[in-house]
JSON list of C-alpha atoms in Angstrom, two decimals:
[
{"chain": "Z", "resi": 1, "resn": "MET", "atom": "CA", "xyz": [-121.47, -24.14, 60.17]},
{"chain": "Z", "resi": 2, "resn": "THR", "atom": "CA", "xyz": [-119.68, -26.23, 62.75]},
{"chain": "Z", "resi": 3, "resn": "GLY", "atom": "CA", "xyz": [-120.18, -29.70, 64.07]},
{"chain": "Z", "resi": 4, "resn": "THR", "atom": "CA", "xyz": [-121.33, -28.48, 67.46]},
{"chain": "Z", "resi": 5, "resn": "GLY", "atom": "CA", "xyz": [-123.11, -25.24, 66.69]},
{"chain": "Z", "resi": 6, "resn": "GLY", "atom": "CA", "xyz": [-126.40, -26.71, 65.54]},
{"chain": "Z", "resi": 7, "resn": "LYS", "atom": "CA", "xyz": [-126.97, -23.73, 63.24]},
{"chain": "Z", "resi": 8, "resn": "LYS", "atom": "CA", "xyz": [-129.73, -23.43, 60.70]},
{"chain": "Z", "resi": 9, "resn": "GLY", "atom": "CA", "xyz": [-129.32, -25.83, 57.81]},
{"chain": "Z", "resi": 10, "resn": "GLY", "atom": "CA", "xyz": [-127.86, -28.65, 59.88]},
{"chain": "Z", "resi": 11, "resn": "ARG", "atom": "CA", "xyz": [-128.25, -30.46, 63.16]},
{"chain": "Z", "resi": 12, "resn": "VAL", "atom": "CA", "xyz": [-126.16, -32.60, 65.44]},
{"chain": "Z", "resi": 13, "resn": "ARG", "atom": "CA", "xyz": [-127.64, -35.91, 66.58]},
{"chain": "Z", "resi": 14, "resn": "LYS", "atom": "CA", "xyz": [-127.09, -37.23, 70.07]},
{"chain": "Z", "resi": 15, "resn": "SER", "atom": "CA", "xyz": [-126.16, -40.87, 70.39]},
{"chain": "Z", "resi": 16, "resn": "SER", "atom": "CA", "xyz": [-127.42, -43.21, 73.06]},
{"chain": "Z", "resi": 17, "resn": "GLY", "atom": "CA", "xyz": [-125.13, -44.54, 75.74]},
{"chain": "Z", "resi": 18, "resn": "ARG", "atom": "CA", "xyz": [-122.46, -42.88, 77.88]},
{"chain": "Z", "resi": 19, "resn": "GLY", "atom": "CA", "xyz": [-123.74, -39.41, 77.02]},
{"chain": "Z", "resi": 20, "resn": "GLN", "atom": "CA", "xyz": [-121.51, -39.17, 73.93]},
{"chain": "Z", "resi": 21, "resn": "ARG", "atom": "CA", "xyz": [-122.61, -37.11, 70.95]},
{"chain": "Z", "resi": 22, "resn": "ASP", "atom": "CA", "xyz": [-122.63, -38.11, 67.30]},
{"chain": "Z", "resi": 23, "resn": "LEU", "atom": "CA", "xyz": [-120.99, -35.06, 65.72]},
{"chain": "Z", "resi": 24, "resn": "THR", "atom": "CA", "xyz": [-122.07, -35.91, 62.17]},
{"chain": "Z", "resi": 25, "resn": "VAL", "atom": "CA", "xyz": [-123.58, -32.80, 60.60]},
{"chain": "Z", "resi": 26, "resn": "LYS", "atom": "CA", "xyz": [-126.84, -33.43, 58.75]},
{"chain": "Z", "resi": 27, "resn": "VAL", "atom": "CA", "xyz": [-127.47, -31.03, 55.88]},
{"chain": "Z", "resi": 28, "resn": "LYS", "atom": "CA", "xyz": [-131.02, -30.38, 54.74]},
{"chain": "Z", "resi": 29, "resn": "THR", "atom": "CA", "xyz": [-131.72, -30.25, 51.02]},
{"chain": "Z", "resi": 30, "resn": "ALA", "atom": "CA", "xyz": [-132.58, -26.61, 50.37]},
{"chain": "Z", "resi": 31, "resn": "ARG", "atom": "CA", "xyz": [-134.97, -25.52, 47.67]},
{"chain": "Z", "resi": 32, "resn": "GLY", "atom": "CA", "xyz": [-133.08, -25.28, 44.38]},
{"chain": "Z", "resi": 33, "resn": "ARG", "atom": "CA", "xyz": [-130.13, -27.32, 45.65]},
{"chain": "Z", "resi": 34, "resn": "ARG", "atom": "CA", "xyz": [-129.52, -30.66, 43.95]},
{"chain": "Z", "resi": 35, "resn": "ASN", "atom": "CA", "xyz": [-129.17, -33.80, 46.05]},
{"chain": "Z", "resi": 36, "resn": "SER", "atom": "CA", "xyz": [-125.60, -34.22, 44.78]},
{"chain": "Z", "resi": 37, "resn": "SER", "atom": "CA", "xyz": [-124.74, -30.72, 46.03]},
{"chain": "Z", "resi": 38, "resn": "THR", "atom": "CA", "xyz": [-126.24, -31.51, 49.41]},
{"chain": "Z", "resi": 39, "resn": "ARG", "atom": "CA", "xyz": [-124.19, -34.71, 49.66]},
{"chain": "Z", "resi": 40, "resn": "TRP", "atom": "CA", "xyz": [-121.02, -32.81, 48.72]},
{"chain": "Z", "resi": 41, "resn": "LEU", "atom": "CA", "xyz": [-121.70, -30.13, 51.33]},
{"chain": "Z", "resi": 42, "resn": "GLN", "atom": "CA", "xyz": [-122.40, -32.72, 54.02]},
{"chain": "Z", "resi": 43, "resn": "ARG", "atom": "CA", "xyz": [-119.19, -34.58, 53.14]},
{"chain": "Z", "resi": 44, "resn": "GLN", "atom": "CA", "xyz": [-117.19, -31.34, 53.31]},
{"chain": "Z", "resi": 45, "resn": "LEU", "atom": "CA", "xyz": [-118.64, -30.37, 56.68]},
{"chain": "Z", "resi": 46, "resn": "ASN", "atom": "CA", "xyz": [-117.83, -33.78, 58.15]},
{"chain": "Z", "resi": 47, "resn": "ASP", "atom": "CA", "xyz": [-114.43, -34.29, 56.52]},
{"chain": "Z", "resi": 48, "resn": "PRO", "atom": "CA", "xyz": [-111.75, -34.31, 59.26]},
{"chain": "Z", "resi": 49, "resn": "TYR", "atom": "CA", "xyz": [-109.10, -33.15, 56.77]},
{"chain": "Z", "resi": 50, "resn": "VAL", "atom": "CA", "xyz": [-111.20, -30.11, 55.83]},
{"chain": "Z", "resi": 51, "resn": "GLN", "atom": "CA", "xyz": [-111.55, -29.28, 59.51]},
{"chain": "Z", "resi": 52, "resn": "ARG", "atom": "CA", "xyz": [-107.85, -29.88, 60.13]},
{"chain": "Z", "resi": 53, "resn": "ALA", "atom": "CA", "xyz": [-106.87, -27.67, 57.16]},
{"chain": "Z", "resi": 54, "resn": "LYS", "atom": "CA", "xyz": [-108.90, -24.80, 58.61]},
{"chain": "Z", "resi": 55, "resn": "ALA", "atom": "CA", "xyz": [-107.45, -25.32, 62.07]},
{"chain": "Z", "resi": 56, "resn": "GLU", "atom": "CA", "xyz": [-103.84, -25.43, 60.81]},
{"chain": "Z", "resi": 57, "resn": "GLY", "atom": "CA", "xyz": [-104.17, -22.60, 58.31]},
{"chain": "Z", "resi": 58, "resn": "TYR", "atom": "CA", "xyz": [-103.83, -24.55, 55.07]},
{"chain": "Z", "resi": 59, "resn": "ARG", "atom": "CA", "xyz": [-105.60, -23.36, 51.95]},
{"chain": "Z", "resi": 60, "resn": "GLY", "atom": "CA", "xyz": [-107.24, -26.73, 51.37]},
{"chain": "Z", "resi": 61, "resn": "ARG", "atom": "CA", "xyz": [-107.30, -30.38, 52.41]},
{"chain": "Z", "resi": 62, "resn": "ALA", "atom": "CA", "xyz": [-105.04, -31.24, 49.44]},
{"chain": "Z", "resi": 63, "resn": "ALA", "atom": "CA", "xyz": [-102.10, -29.95, 51.48]},
{"chain": "Z", "resi": 64, "resn": "PHE", "atom": "CA", "xyz": [-102.16, -33.20, 53.45]},
{"chain": "Z", "resi": 65, "resn": "LYS", "atom": "CA", "xyz": [-101.89, -35.28, 50.27]},
{"chain": "Z", "resi": 66, "resn": "ILE", "atom": "CA", "xyz": [-98.54, -33.82, 49.24]},
{"chain": "Z", "resi": 67, "resn": "MET", "atom": "CA", "xyz": [-97.44, -33.88, 52.88]},
{"chain": "Z", "resi": 68, "resn": "GLU", "atom": "CA", "xyz": [-98.13, -37.61, 53.13]},
{"chain": "Z", "resi": 69, "resn": "LEU", "atom": "CA", "xyz": [-96.54, -38.36, 49.77]},
{"chain": "Z", "resi": 70, "resn": "ASP", "atom": "CA", "xyz": [-93.37, -36.48, 50.69]},
{"chain": "Z", "resi": 71, "resn": "ASP", "atom": "CA", "xyz": [-93.22, -38.10, 54.12]},
{"chain": "Z", "resi": 72, "resn": "LYS", "atom": "CA", "xyz": [-93.13, -41.44, 52.29]},
{"chain": "Z", "resi": 73, "resn": "PHE", "atom": "CA", "xyz": [-90.85, -40.65, 49.33]},
{"chain": "Z", "resi": 74, "resn": "ARG", "atom": "CA", "xyz": [-88.79, -37.60, 50.45]},
{"chain": "Z", "resi": 75, "resn": "PHE", "atom": "CA", "xyz": [-88.60, -35.58, 47.24]},
{"chain": "Z", "resi": 76, "resn": "LEU", "atom": "CA", "xyz": [-89.13, -32.11, 48.79]},
{"chain": "Z", "resi": 77, "resn": "VAL", "atom": "CA", "xyz": [-85.58, -31.70, 50.08]},
{"chain": "Z", "resi": 78, "resn": "ASN", "atom": "CA", "xyz": [-83.54, -28.65, 51.04]},
{"chain": "Z", "resi": 79, "resn": "GLY", "atom": "CA", "xyz": [-82.51, -26.73, 47.93]},
{"chain": "Z", "resi": 80, "resn": "ALA", "atom": "CA", "xyz": [-84.95, -28.44, 45.54]},
{"chain": "Z", "resi": 81, "resn": "ARG", "atom": "CA", "xyz": [-86.33, -26.48, 42.58]},
{"chain": "Z", "resi": 82, "resn": "VAL", "atom": "CA", "xyz": [-90.03, -27.29, 42.43]},
{"chain": "Z", "resi": 83, "resn": "VAL", "atom": "CA", "xyz": [-92.67, -26.61, 39.78]},
{"chain": "Z", "resi": 84, "resn": "ASP", "atom": "CA", "xyz": [-96.31, -26.99, 40.83]},
{"chain": "Z", "resi": 85, "resn": "LEU", "atom": "CA", "xyz": [-98.73, -27.22, 37.88]},
{"chain": "Z", "resi": 86, "resn": "GLY", "atom": "CA", "xyz": [-102.27, -26.05, 38.58]},
{"chain": "Z", "resi": 87, "resn": "CYS", "atom": "CA", "xyz": [-101.07, -24.67, 41.90]},
{"chain": "Z", "resi": 88, "resn": "ALA", "atom": "CA", "xyz": [-104.22, -22.81, 43.00]},
{"chain": "Z", "resi": 89, "resn": "PRO", "atom": "CA", "xyz": [-105.18, -22.22, 45.76]},
{"chain": "Z", "resi": 90, "resn": "GLY", "atom": "CA", "xyz": [-101.63, -22.80, 47.02]},
{"chain": "Z", "resi": 91, "resn": "GLY", "atom": "CA", "xyz": [-101.97, -25.55, 49.62]},
{"chain": "Z", "resi": 92, "resn": "TRP", "atom": "CA", "xyz": [-99.16, -27.62, 48.13]},
{"chain": "Z", "resi": 93, "resn": "ALA", "atom": "CA", "xyz": [-96.94, -24.53, 48.15]},
{"chain": "Z", "resi": 94, "resn": "GLN", "atom": "CA", "xyz": [-97.59, -24.07, 51.87]},
{"chain": "Z", "resi": 95, "resn": "VAL", "atom": "CA", "xyz": [-96.21, -27.56, 52.49]},
{"chain": "Z", "resi": 96, "resn": "ALA", "atom": "CA", "xyz": [-93.33, -27.39, 50.02]},
{"chain": "Z", "resi": 97, "resn": "VAL", "atom": "CA", "xyz": [-91.85, -23.96, 50.87]},
{"chain": "Z", "resi": 98, "resn": "PRO", "atom": "CA", "xyz": [-90.54, -24.87, 54.35]},
{"chain": "Z", "resi": 99, "resn": "ARG", "atom": "CA", "xyz": [-89.50, -28.37, 53.27]},
{"chain": "Z", "resi": 100, "resn": "ILE", "atom": "CA", "xyz": [-87.27, -27.14, 50.43]},
{"chain": "Z", "resi": 101, "resn": "ASN", "atom": "CA", "xyz": [-86.05, -24.21, 52.55]},
{"chain": "Z", "resi": 102, "resn": "ALA", "atom": "CA", "xyz": [-87.34, -21.66, 50.02]},
{"chain": "Z", "resi": 103, "resn": "LEU", "atom": "CA", "xyz": [-87.25, -18.93, 52.68]},
{"chain": "Z", "resi": 104, "resn": "GLY", "atom": "CA", "xyz": [-83.67, -19.76, 53.66]},
{"chain": "Z", "resi": 105, "resn": "GLU", "atom": "CA", "xyz": [-84.63, -20.21, 57.30]},
{"chain": "Z", "resi": 106, "resn": "LYS", "atom": "CA", "xyz": [-82.47, -23.30, 57.83]},
{"chain": "Z", "resi": 107, "resn": "SER", "atom": "CA", "xyz": [-79.00, -21.98, 58.42]},
{"chain": "Z", "resi": 108, "resn": "GLY", "atom": "CA", "xyz": [-76.28, -23.76, 56.47]},
{"chain": "Z", "resi": 109, "resn": "LYS", "atom": "CA", "xyz": [-78.81, -25.58, 54.24]},
{"chain": "Z", "resi": 110, "resn": "LYS", "atom": "CA", "xyz": [-79.39, -25.12, 50.53]},
{"chain": "Z", "resi": 111, "resn": "VAL", "atom": "CA", "xyz": [-82.17, -22.70, 49.63]},
{"chain": "Z", "resi": 112, "resn": "GLY", "atom": "CA", "xyz": [-84.90, -24.07, 47.37]},
{"chain": "Z", "resi": 113, "resn": "THR", "atom": "CA", "xyz": [-87.08, -22.46, 44.72]},
{"chain": "Z", "resi": 114, "resn": "PHE", "atom": "CA", "xyz": [-90.85, -22.90, 44.42]},
{"chain": "Z", "resi": 115, "resn": "LEU", "atom": "CA", "xyz": [-92.62, -21.92, 41.21]},
{"chain": "Z", "resi": 116, "resn": "GLY", "atom": "CA", "xyz": [-96.38, -22.32, 40.95]},
{"chain": "Z", "resi": 117, "resn": "ILE", "atom": "CA", "xyz": [-98.15, -22.25, 37.58]},
{"chain": "Z", "resi": 118, "resn": "ASP", "atom": "CA", "xyz": [-101.89, -21.76, 37.12]},
{"chain": "Z", "resi": 119, "resn": "LEU", "atom": "CA", "xyz": [-104.41, -20.26, 34.70]},
{"chain": "Z", "resi": 120, "resn": "GLN", "atom": "CA", "xyz": [-105.82, -18.16, 37.53]},
{"chain": "Z", "resi": 121, "resn": "GLU", "atom": "CA", "xyz": [-104.24, -15.70, 39.90]},
{"chain": "Z", "resi": 122, "resn": "VAL", "atom": "CA", "xyz": [-103.09, -17.18, 43.21]},
{"chain": "Z", "resi": 123, "resn": "GLU", "atom": "CA", "xyz": [-102.91, -15.37, 46.52]},
{"chain": "Z", "resi": 124, "resn": "PRO", "atom": "CA", "xyz": [-99.24, -14.56, 47.28]},
{"chain": "Z", "resi": 125, "resn": "LEU", "atom": "CA", "xyz": [-97.27, -16.75, 49.68]},
{"chain": "Z", "resi": 126, "resn": "ALA", "atom": "CA", "xyz": [-93.87, -15.97, 51.18]},
{"chain": "Z", "resi": 127, "resn": "GLY", "atom": "CA", "xyz": [-91.18, -18.16, 49.64]},
{"chain": "Z", "resi": 128, "resn": "ALA", "atom": "CA", "xyz": [-93.26, -19.06, 46.56]},
{"chain": "Z", "resi": 129, "resn": "THR", "atom": "CA", "xyz": [-93.48, -17.45, 43.13]},
{"chain": "Z", "resi": 130, "resn": "PHE", "atom": "CA", "xyz": [-96.79, -17.80, 41.31]},
{"chain": "Z", "resi": 131, "resn": "HIS", "atom": "CA", "xyz": [-97.28, -17.16, 37.58]},
{"chain": "Z", "resi": 132, "resn": "GLN", "atom": "CA", "xyz": [-100.42, -17.14, 35.46]},
{"chain": "Z", "resi": 133, "resn": "LEU", "atom": "CA", "xyz": [-99.37, -19.39, 32.61]},
{"chain": "Z", "resi": 134, "resn": "ASP", "atom": "CA", "xyz": [-100.78, -22.23, 30.52]},
{"chain": "Z", "resi": 135, "resn": "PHE", "atom": "CA", "xyz": [-98.21, -24.99, 30.82]},
{"chain": "Z", "resi": 136, "resn": "MET", "atom": "CA", "xyz": [-99.42, -26.42, 27.51]},
{"chain": "Z", "resi": 137, "resn": "GLU", "atom": "CA", "xyz": [-98.32, -23.34, 25.54]},
{"chain": "Z", "resi": 138, "resn": "ASP", "atom": "CA", "xyz": [-95.53, -24.07, 23.07]},
{"chain": "Z", "resi": 139, "resn": "ASP", "atom": "CA", "xyz": [-92.86, -22.08, 24.93]},
{"chain": "Z", "resi": 140, "resn": "ALA", "atom": "CA", "xyz": [-94.07, -22.72, 28.49]},
{"chain": "Z", "resi": 141, "resn": "ASP", "atom": "CA", "xyz": [-91.14, -25.03, 29.28]},
{"chain": "Z", "resi": 142, "resn": "VAL", "atom": "CA", "xyz": [-88.67, -22.34, 28.17]},
{"chain": "Z", "resi": 143, "resn": "LYS", "atom": "CA", "xyz": [-90.37, -19.73, 30.36]},
{"chain": "Z", "resi": 144, "resn": "VAL", "atom": "CA", "xyz": [-90.37, -22.03, 33.37]},
{"chain": "Z", "resi": 145, "resn": "LYS", "atom": "CA", "xyz": [-86.66, -22.84, 33.05]},
{"chain": "Z", "resi": 146, "resn": "GLU", "atom": "CA", "xyz": [-85.94, -19.13, 32.75]},
{"chain": "Z", "resi": 147, "resn": "LEU", "atom": "CA", "xyz": [-87.94, -18.40, 35.90]},
{"chain": "Z", "resi": 148, "resn": "LEU", "atom": "CA", "xyz": [-86.21, -21.22, 37.76]},
{"chain": "Z", "resi": 149, "resn": "GLY", "atom": "CA", "xyz": [-82.77, -20.32, 36.51]},
{"chain": "Z", "resi": 150, "resn": "GLY", "atom": "CA", "xyz": [-82.31, -23.88, 35.30]},
{"chain": "Z", "resi": 151, "resn": "LYS", "atom": "CA", "xyz": [-84.06, -27.22, 35.31]},
{"chain": "Z", "resi": 152, "resn": "ALA", "atom": "CA", "xyz": [-86.44, -28.49, 37.98]},
{"chain": "Z", "resi": 153, "resn": "ASP", "atom": "CA", "xyz": [-85.85, -31.22, 40.55]},
{"chain": "Z", "resi": 154, "resn": "VAL", "atom": "CA", "xyz": [-89.56, -31.83, 41.05]},
{"chain": "Z", "resi": 155, "resn": "VAL", "atom": "CA", "xyz": [-92.62, -31.33, 38.86]},
{"chain": "Z", "resi": 156, "resn": "MET", "atom": "CA", "xyz": [-95.88, -31.99, 40.65]},
{"chain": "Z", "resi": 157, "resn": "SER", "atom": "CA", "xyz": [-99.54, -31.68, 39.74]},
{"chain": "Z", "resi": 158, "resn": "ASP", "atom": "CA", "xyz": [-102.83, -31.94, 41.59]},
{"chain": "Z", "resi": 159, "resn": "MET", "atom": "CA", "xyz": [-104.76, -30.87, 38.49]},
{"chain": "Z", "resi": 160, "resn": "ALA", "atom": "CA", "xyz": [-108.15, -32.30, 37.58]},
{"chain": "Z", "resi": 161, "resn": "ALA", "atom": "CA", "xyz": [-110.25, -31.56, 34.51]},
{"chain": "Z", "resi": 162, "resn": "SER", "atom": "CA", "xyz": [-113.71, -30.09, 35.05]},
{"chain": "Z", "resi": 163, "resn": "SER", "atom": "CA", "xyz": [-116.15, -32.83, 35.98]},
{"chain": "Z", "resi": 164, "resn": "SER", "atom": "CA", "xyz": [-118.68, -33.88, 33.36]},
{"chain": "Z", "resi": 165, "resn": "GLY", "atom": "CA", "xyz": [-120.58, -36.15, 35.73]},
{"chain": "Z", "resi": 166, "resn": "HIS", "atom": "CA", "xyz": [-119.72, -39.14, 33.54]},
{"chain": "Z", "resi": 167, "resn": "LYS", "atom": "CA", "xyz": [-117.15, -41.33, 35.31]},
{"chain": "Z", "resi": 168, "resn": "GLN", "atom": "CA", "xyz": [-115.37, -42.74, 32.26]},
{"chain": "Z", "resi": 169, "resn": "THR", "atom": "CA", "xyz": [-115.23, -39.37, 30.49]},
{"chain": "Z", "resi": 170, "resn": "ASP", "atom": "CA", "xyz": [-113.77, -37.74, 33.59]},
{"chain": "Z", "resi": 171, "resn": "HIS", "atom": "CA", "xyz": [-111.22, -40.55, 33.86]},
{"chain": "Z", "resi": 172, "resn": "LEU", "atom": "CA", "xyz": [-110.07, -40.06, 30.26]},
{"chain": "Z", "resi": 173, "resn": "ARG", "atom": "CA", "xyz": [-109.84, -36.29, 30.74]},
{"chain": "Z", "resi": 174, "resn": "ILE", "atom": "CA", "xyz": [-107.66, -36.45, 33.82]},
{"chain": "Z", "resi": 175, "resn": "ILE", "atom": "CA", "xyz": [-105.39, -39.08, 32.26]},
{"chain": "Z", "resi": 176, "resn": "ALA", "atom": "CA", "xyz": [-104.95, -36.82, 29.22]},
{"chain": "Z", "resi": 177, "resn": "LEU", "atom": "CA", "xyz": [-104.14, -33.91, 31.54]},
{"chain": "Z", "resi": 178, "resn": "CYS", "atom": "CA", "xyz": [-101.66, -36.04, 33.47]},
{"chain": "Z", "resi": 179, "resn": "GLU", "atom": "CA", "xyz": [-99.97, -37.16, 30.23]},
{"chain": "Z", "resi": 180, "resn": "ALA", "atom": "CA", "xyz": [-99.63, -33.52, 29.18]},
{"chain": "Z", "resi": 181, "resn": "ALA", "atom": "CA", "xyz": [-98.06, -32.75, 32.58]},
{"chain": "Z", "resi": 182, "resn": "ALA", "atom": "CA", "xyz": [-95.69, -35.70, 32.14]},
{"chain": "Z", "resi": 183, "resn": "TYR", "atom": "CA", "xyz": [-94.47, -34.49, 28.75]},
{"chain": "Z", "resi": 184, "resn": "PHE", "atom": "CA", "xyz": [-93.96, -31.05, 30.25]},
{"chain": "Z", "resi": 185, "resn": "ALA", "atom": "CA", "xyz": [-91.93, -32.65, 33.04]},
{"chain": "Z", "resi": 186, "resn": "PHE", "atom": "CA", "xyz": [-89.74, -34.41, 30.47]},
{"chain": "Z", "resi": 187, "resn": "ASP", "atom": "CA", "xyz": [-88.83, -30.98, 29.08]},
{"chain": "Z", "resi": 188, "resn": "VAL", "atom": "CA", "xyz": [-88.02, -29.25, 32.38]},
{"chain": "Z", "resi": 189, "resn": "LEU", "atom": "CA", "xyz": [-86.80, -31.94, 34.78]},
{"chain": "Z", "resi": 190, "resn": "ASP", "atom": "CA", "xyz": [-83.15, -32.37, 35.59]},
{"chain": "Z", "resi": 191, "resn": "GLU", "atom": "CA", "xyz": [-81.65, -35.85, 35.56]},
{"chain": "Z", "resi": 192, "resn": "GLY", "atom": "CA", "xyz": [-82.66, -37.73, 38.71]},
{"chain": "Z", "resi": 193, "resn": "GLY", "atom": "CA", "xyz": [-85.78, -35.59, 39.13]},
{"chain": "Z", "resi": 194, "resn": "THR", "atom": "CA", "xyz": [-89.25, -36.55, 40.38]},
{"chain": "Z", "resi": 195, "resn": "PHE", "atom": "CA", "xyz": [-92.71, -36.30, 38.85]},
{"chain": "Z", "resi": 196, "resn": "VAL", "atom": "CA", "xyz": [-95.83, -36.46, 41.05]},
{"chain": "Z", "resi": 197, "resn": "ALA", "atom": "CA", "xyz": [-99.35, -36.28, 39.64]},
{"chain": "Z", "resi": 198, "resn": "LYS", "atom": "CA", "xyz": [-102.94, -37.08, 40.46]},
{"chain": "Z", "resi": 199, "resn": "VAL", "atom": "CA", "xyz": [-104.73, -39.66, 38.35]},
{"chain": "Z", "resi": 200, "resn": "LEU", "atom": "CA", "xyz": [-108.07, -41.47, 38.56]},
{"chain": "Z", "resi": 201, "resn": "ALA", "atom": "CA", "xyz": [-108.17, -45.25, 38.48]},
{"chain": "Z", "resi": 202, "resn": "GLY", "atom": "CA", "xyz": [-110.32, -46.47, 35.62]},
{"chain": "Z", "resi": 203, "resn": "GLY", "atom": "CA", "xyz": [-108.39, -48.50, 33.08]},
{"chain": "Z", "resi": 204, "resn": "ALA", "atom": "CA", "xyz": [-106.86, -45.91, 30.76]},
{"chain": "Z", "resi": 205, "resn": "GLU", "atom": "CA", "xyz": [-103.78, -45.18, 32.87]},
{"chain": "Z", "resi": 206, "resn": "GLY", "atom": "CA", "xyz": [-101.82, -48.15, 31.50]},
{"chain": "Z", "resi": 207, "resn": "GLU", "atom": "CA", "xyz": [-100.22, -46.21, 28.66]},
{"chain": "Z", "resi": 208, "resn": "LEU", "atom": "CA", "xyz": [-99.20, -43.45, 31.06]},
{"chain": "Z", "resi": 209, "resn": "GLN", "atom": "CA", "xyz": [-97.54, -46.03, 33.30]},
{"chain": "Z", "resi": 210, "resn": "LYS", "atom": "CA", "xyz": [-95.60, -47.48, 30.35]},
{"chain": "Z", "resi": 211, "resn": "LEU", "atom": "CA", "xyz": [-94.44, -44.02, 29.34]},
{"chain": "Z", "resi": 212, "resn": "LEU", "atom": "CA", "xyz": [-93.26, -43.13, 32.83]},
{"chain": "Z", "resi": 213, "resn": "LYS", "atom": "CA", "xyz": [-91.44, -46.44, 33.28]},
{"chain": "Z", "resi": 214, "resn": "LEU", "atom": "CA", "xyz": [-89.41, -45.65, 30.16]},
{"chain": "Z", "resi": 215, "resn": "LYS", "atom": "CA", "xyz": [-88.38, -42.27, 31.53]},
{"chain": "Z", "resi": 216, "resn": "PHE", "atom": "CA", "xyz": [-87.91, -42.93, 35.26]},
{"chain": "Z", "resi": 217, "resn": "GLU", "atom": "CA", "xyz": [-86.06, -45.46, 37.39]},
{"chain": "Z", "resi": 218, "resn": "LYS", "atom": "CA", "xyz": [-89.02, -46.06, 39.73]},
{"chain": "Z", "resi": 219, "resn": "VAL", "atom": "CA", "xyz": [-92.77, -45.55, 39.24]},
{"chain": "Z", "resi": 220, "resn": "MET", "atom": "CA", "xyz": [-95.14, -46.03, 42.19]},
{"chain": "Z", "resi": 221, "resn": "ASN", "atom": "CA", "xyz": [-98.91, -45.69, 42.54]},
{"chain": "Z", "resi": 222, "resn": "VAL", "atom": "CA", "xyz": [-100.12, -44.45, 45.90]},
{"chain": "Z", "resi": 223, "resn": "LYS", "atom": "CA", "xyz": [-103.39, -43.53, 47.55]},
{"chain": "Z", "resi": 224, "resn": "PRO", "atom": "CA", "xyz": [-102.44, -41.28, 50.48]},
{"chain": "Z", "resi": 225, "resn": "PRO", "atom": "CA", "xyz": [-104.52, -41.57, 53.67]},
{"chain": "Z", "resi": 226, "resn": "SER", "atom": "CA", "xyz": [-106.04, -38.11, 53.11]},
{"chain": "Z", "resi": 227, "resn": "SER", "atom": "CA", "xyz": [-107.57, -39.15, 49.77]},
{"chain": "Z", "resi": 228, "resn": "ARG", "atom": "CA", "xyz": [-111.22, -39.94, 50.33]},
{"chain": "Z", "resi": 229, "resn": "SER", "atom": "CA", "xyz": [-111.88, -43.66, 50.55]},
{"chain": "Z", "resi": 230, "resn": "ASP", "atom": "CA", "xyz": [-114.84, -43.42, 48.15]},
{"chain": "Z", "resi": 231, "resn": "SER", "atom": "CA", "xyz": [-112.76, -41.67, 45.49]},
{"chain": "Z", "resi": 232, "resn": "SER", "atom": "CA", "xyz": [-110.90, -43.35, 42.62]},
{"chain": "Z", "resi": 233, "resn": "GLU", "atom": "CA", "xyz": [-108.16, -40.76, 43.06]},
{"chain": "Z", "resi": 234, "resn": "LYS", "atom": "CA", "xyz": [-104.58, -41.93, 43.40]},
{"chain": "Z", "resi": 235, "resn": "PHE", "atom": "CA", "xyz": [-101.15, -40.43, 42.76]},
{"chain": "Z", "resi": 236, "resn": "VAL", "atom": "CA", "xyz": [-98.32, -41.57, 40.56]},
{"chain": "Z", "resi": 237, "resn": "VAL", "atom": "CA", "xyz": [-94.84, -40.88, 41.93]},
{"chain": "Z", "resi": 238, "resn": "ALA", "atom": "CA", "xyz": [-92.07, -41.30, 39.35]},
{"chain": "Z", "resi": 239, "resn": "MET", "atom": "CA", "xyz": [-88.51, -40.92, 40.65]},
{"chain": "Z", "resi": 240, "resn": "GLY", "atom": "CA", "xyz": [-85.07, -40.95, 39.04]},
{"chain": "Z", "resi": 241, "resn": "PHE", "atom": "CA", "xyz": [-85.67, -39.16, 35.75]},
{"chain": "Z", "resi": 242, "resn": "LYS", "atom": "CA", "xyz": [-83.33, -40.63, 33.13]},
{"chain": "Z", "resi": 243, "resn": "GLY", "atom": "CA", "xyz": [-83.02, -37.44, 31.12]}
]
């Protein structure tokens, strides 16, 4: 369904004045579909980042989040060794591969390494290596360092626990997942490295912040422009790993 097609299941309203059209897609609540599902579908259809991701060939709107974070903090540099936890569907990899020069296309520049880890299989991408692996397994850090041929310069995560529908429960789950990712990063990051992870604001992230401030020189909390304004999602960017 597109914003201008007016296909079954949605309609495009015309606005008054100057002949301009309101391109907001209205989604009807189908039989058997919950109101929450209808709202999600309508939001997806009208999300400019979803539309832009399709137009530019990215595997999801999340690609713009890591793009905006790196534009601000510059951690995806030529030659960087990057580990992406929960990497499916691979949108972050699409952004990172050219920025770290994983394909070696920038003559005279260091060639980076991108390693994506996920519980599910990920569609291949040139310049990236994807492995089905649970990063919380006892020897996962050893396997990752073997695959990288050393320690990582960046560990990043856009992981989120399955939603329960209860805001506080979901907040606690994602903070626990982020803490697990942080401890993994402590095991695989090289000195001076960077940790980037999604969290949800909600009150329980204080301990995580304290932990990261002990391990890194700088810890910043950022809500990139591509994060939905009605979401409590934000990202923690910790730079200068102390080792």
